Amino acid sequence: MKKIALFGITLLLLVILSGFFACQTDANIILLDIEMVPISGGTFFMGGPEAEANNDIYRESPQHWVKLTGFQMSKYLITQAQYRAVMGKNPSFFQYKSLGNTDNFPVEQVSWYDAVEFCNRLSELEGRTMAYNIFKDTRDSYNLSNEDGVKWTVKLRPGTNGYRLPTEAQWEYACRAGTTTPFNTGATINTDQANFNAVPYIDGDLPMVWLKRPTEVGSYLPNAWGLYDMHGNVYEWCWDWTFRSDKDDFYKNYYDIAPNMVENPTGLDSGNRRITRGGSWDHPAVRLRSAWRERSGQWRKDYYDLGFRVVLPVNSW
């Protein structure tokens, strides 16, 4: 009888615990709360005009027309809490106690590979078809970097409805939100509008405050399309390759080989870096410009000012 009673108690505990963990999993999914904003398709003039103050012609020229079909983009940068819920860990530098609850800070210290894995796992959680094939045991023949580091082969799967990183054309189109000025805030920007290091864009701008850290997502007003932190806070990984010679500042990019109207461009077929956009809390206003293009090695996960947001196709593509 004692054995039977003990077995019954053990079984009851297992049922209770299994229910508890199931609730925890469901709670994690609910807590993700990744709000997506529909972005209508359209055309825009991508890149920076040479007359724009502080334009970098090696990165941002030639300007060219791009046509995009509609998509959805996450309203906010992916947060530390969301990343932890999906990946089971939080790699961010800015999570120490003196900052309080940093769950709504953007996740940082994530590599490009971390970001695409996040996309696939989030797609699985929501019952979507994963957007990427990731081959961790296969060196990417299109990765032209001569530096050591992870070089997994990652391929976009056509016809899927899963989460993915934005192309840089999608990113700039969404950042501009119909504007043609250096920032979606107009001709200049200040630290009441975005989180950056208070180095002004234009001489004579009023003094500003440098927080020296990220802020909670959504701390500043959104752009006209309802997207937050498209300028500043942390840089954002994009899908596209770029190639930068170690000998000069010239960027070999899709701007050069496709200067005419392109529909849904995905960038170069190969390169040695991936594009990052938007500037960060640690950089001057010039790097927050809508057209500014930066690049990082996709294996790098030691940047505490680099995170990401996600997009979804309106229809599978």
Short mmCIF file of C-alpha atoms in Angstrom, two decimals, residues 40-213:
data_model
loop_
_atom_site.label_atom_id
_atom_site.label_comp_id
_atom_site.label_asym_id
_atom_site.label_seq_id
_atom_site.Cartn_x
_atom_site.Cartn_y
_atom_site.Cartn_z
CA SER A 40 2.72 49.16 -47.67
CA GLY A 41 4.74 48.50 -50.79
CA GLY A 42 6.04 51.36 -52.90
CA THR A 43 9.05 52.97 -54.52
CA PHE A 44 11.69 55.24 -53.02
CA PHE A 45 15.01 56.83 -53.86
CA MET A 46 17.55 54.81 -51.87
CA GLY A 47 20.88 56.23 -50.74
CA GLY A 48 22.17 59.66 -49.82
CA PRO A 49 22.24 62.69 -52.14
CA GLU A 50 25.75 64.04 -52.58
CA ALA A 51 24.56 67.49 -51.47
CA GLU A 52 23.38 66.13 -48.11
CA ALA A 53 25.59 67.26 -45.23
CA ASN A 54 28.19 64.63 -44.28
CA ASN A 55 27.20 62.35 -47.15
CA ASP A 56 29.62 59.46 -47.65
CA ILE A 57 29.62 58.82 -51.40
CA TYR A 58 31.62 55.60 -51.01
CA ARG A 59 28.86 54.09 -48.92
CA GLU A 60 25.68 55.77 -50.09
CA SER A 61 25.98 56.39 -53.83
CA PRO A 62 24.73 56.24 -56.46
CA GLN A 63 21.20 56.95 -55.37
CA HIS A 64 18.77 54.67 -57.16
CA TRP A 65 15.07 53.86 -57.28
CA VAL A 66 13.92 50.75 -55.47
CA LYS A 67 10.51 49.10 -55.63
CA LEU A 68 9.35 47.02 -52.67
CA THR A 69 6.33 44.82 -52.12
CA GLY A 70 4.58 45.16 -48.79
CA PHE A 71 5.96 43.56 -45.63
CA GLN A 72 5.63 43.74 -41.87
CA MET A 73 8.34 45.03 -39.54
CA SER A 74 8.60 44.76 -35.78
CA LYS A 75 7.52 47.98 -34.12
CA TYR A 76 10.43 47.80 -31.68
CA LEU A 77 13.93 46.41 -31.56
CA ILE A 78 14.02 42.86 -30.19
CA THR A 79 14.32 43.16 -26.42
CA GLN A 80 16.39 41.27 -23.90
CA ALA A 81 13.25 39.57 -22.53
CA GLN A 82 12.11 38.49 -25.99
CA TYR A 83 15.51 37.14 -26.91
CA ARG A 84 15.80 35.21 -23.64
CA ALA A 85 12.30 33.75 -24.08
CA VAL A 86 13.17 32.39 -27.52
CA MET A 87 16.86 31.49 -27.13
CA GLY A 88 17.02 30.63 -23.43
CA LYS A 89 19.79 33.14 -22.66
CA ASN A 90 20.52 36.84 -22.59
CA PRO A 91 23.97 37.80 -23.95
CA SER A 92 23.53 41.55 -23.42
CA PHE A 93 26.17 43.64 -21.69
CA PHE A 94 23.62 46.11 -20.32
CA GLN A 95 21.73 43.95 -17.85
CA TYR A 96 23.39 44.83 -14.55
CA LYS A 97 21.29 45.61 -11.48
CA SER A 98 22.09 49.30 -11.21
CA LEU A 99 20.10 49.87 -14.41
CA GLY A 100 16.99 48.32 -12.88
CA ASN A 101 14.81 46.03 -14.97
CA THR A 102 16.45 45.88 -18.40
CA ASP A 103 13.99 43.40 -19.93
CA ASN A 104 12.78 46.09 -22.32
CA PHE A 105 16.25 47.24 -23.28
CA PRO A 106 17.23 46.10 -26.80
CA VAL A 107 19.24 42.90 -26.84
CA GLU A 108 22.87 43.47 -27.89
CA GLN A 109 26.09 41.48 -28.15
CA VAL A 110 24.37 39.25 -30.69
CA SER A 111 26.01 38.11 -33.90
CA TRP A 112 24.29 38.06 -37.27
CA TYR A 113 24.15 34.28 -36.92
CA ASP A 114 22.45 34.64 -33.53
CA ALA A 115 19.85 36.89 -35.17
CA VAL A 116 18.99 34.46 -37.98
CA GLU A 117 18.76 31.59 -35.47
CA PHE A 118 16.38 33.71 -33.40
CA CYS A 119 14.23 34.24 -36.50
CA ASN A 120 13.99 30.49 -37.15
CA ARG A 121 13.20 29.60 -33.54
CA LEU A 122 10.56 32.32 -33.29
CA SER A 123 8.99 31.03 -36.50
CA GLU A 124 8.86 27.53 -35.01
CA LEU A 125 7.21 28.81 -31.82
CA GLU A 126 4.47 30.46 -33.87
CA GLY A 127 3.99 27.52 -36.24
CA ARG A 128 5.45 29.36 -39.21
CA THR A 129 7.72 27.95 -41.88
CA MET A 130 11.32 28.82 -41.07
CA ALA A 131 12.78 31.39 -43.47
CA TYR A 132 16.39 30.15 -43.34
CA ASN A 133 18.33 26.99 -44.01
CA ILE A 134 21.30 27.11 -41.65
CA PHE A 135 24.20 24.73 -42.27
CA LYS A 136 26.56 25.00 -39.33
CA ASP A 137 28.98 22.38 -40.63
CA THR A 138 29.36 23.96 -44.08
CA ARG A 139 31.69 26.88 -44.65
CA ASP A 140 29.96 29.58 -46.67
CA SER A 141 31.69 29.81 -50.05
CA TYR A 142 30.17 33.27 -50.52
CA ASN A 143 31.85 34.61 -47.38
CA LEU A 144 34.96 36.34 -48.73
CA SER A 145 36.35 37.42 -45.37
CA ASN A 146 39.94 36.44 -44.63
CA GLU A 147 39.35 36.79 -40.87
CA ASP A 148 38.83 33.92 -38.49
CA GLY A 149 35.32 33.41 -37.20
CA VAL A 150 32.10 31.50 -37.72
CA LYS A 151 31.23 31.07 -41.38
CA TRP A 152 28.03 29.03 -41.44
CA THR A 153 26.14 28.78 -44.69
CA VAL A 154 22.78 30.54 -44.37
CA LYS A 155 20.30 30.54 -47.24
CA LEU A 156 16.91 32.21 -47.49
CA ARG A 157 14.18 29.70 -48.28
CA PRO A 158 11.85 31.08 -50.95
CA GLY A 159 8.12 30.72 -50.41
CA THR A 160 8.18 30.75 -46.61
CA ASN A 161 6.19 32.85 -44.16
CA GLY A 162 8.74 32.91 -41.34
CA TYR A 163 10.53 35.73 -39.58
CA ARG A 164 13.70 37.09 -41.13
CA LEU A 165 16.08 40.05 -40.98
CA PRO A 166 15.15 43.06 -43.11
CA THR A 167 17.01 43.69 -46.31
CA GLU A 168 18.73 47.05 -46.15
CA ALA A 169 16.32 48.36 -48.78
CA GLN A 170 13.40 47.40 -46.53
CA TRP A 171 15.18 48.95 -43.57
CA GLU A 172 15.86 52.31 -45.25
CA TYR A 173 12.38 52.48 -46.77
CA ALA A 174 10.82 51.83 -43.35
CA CYS A 175 13.18 54.24 -41.60
CA ARG A 176 12.45 57.08 -43.99
CA ALA A 177 8.68 56.54 -43.77
CA GLY A 178 8.18 58.71 -46.84
CA THR A 179 10.77 61.37 -45.96
CA THR A 180 13.71 62.47 -48.11
CA THR A 181 15.56 64.41 -45.40
CA PRO A 182 18.71 63.17 -43.61
CA PHE A 183 16.56 61.86 -40.73
CA ASN A 184 12.90 60.95 -40.53
CA THR A 185 12.74 63.80 -37.99
CA GLY A 186 13.81 66.34 -40.63
CA ALA A 187 17.05 68.15 -41.40
CA THR A 188 18.63 67.32 -38.04
CA ILE A 189 18.03 65.31 -34.87
CA ASN A 190 18.53 65.77 -31.13
CA THR A 191 18.66 63.59 -28.01
CA ASP A 192 15.01 64.33 -27.23
CA GLN A 193 14.24 62.40 -30.43
CA ALA A 194 16.77 59.55 -30.34
CA ASN A 195 19.46 57.96 -28.19
CA PHE A 196 22.95 58.84 -29.47
CA ASN A 197 26.18 60.29 -28.09
CA ALA A 198 25.09 63.95 -28.28
CA VAL A 199 27.59 64.88 -31.02
CA PRO A 200 25.42 67.18 -33.17
CA TYR A 201 24.74 66.76 -36.85
CA ILE A 202 24.81 70.48 -37.62
CA ASP A 203 27.03 73.09 -36.00
CA GLY A 204 24.88 75.29 -33.84
CA ASP A 205 22.47 72.58 -32.69
CA LEU A 206 21.51 73.06 -29.06
CA PRO A 207 23.47 71.16 -26.36
CA MET A 208 22.29 67.60 -25.83
CA VAL A 209 22.53 64.81 -23.25
CA TRP A 210 24.53 61.58 -23.71
CA LEU A 211 23.09 58.71 -21.67
CA LYS A 212 26.08 56.43 -22.43
CA ARG A 213 23.85 53.36 -22.62
#
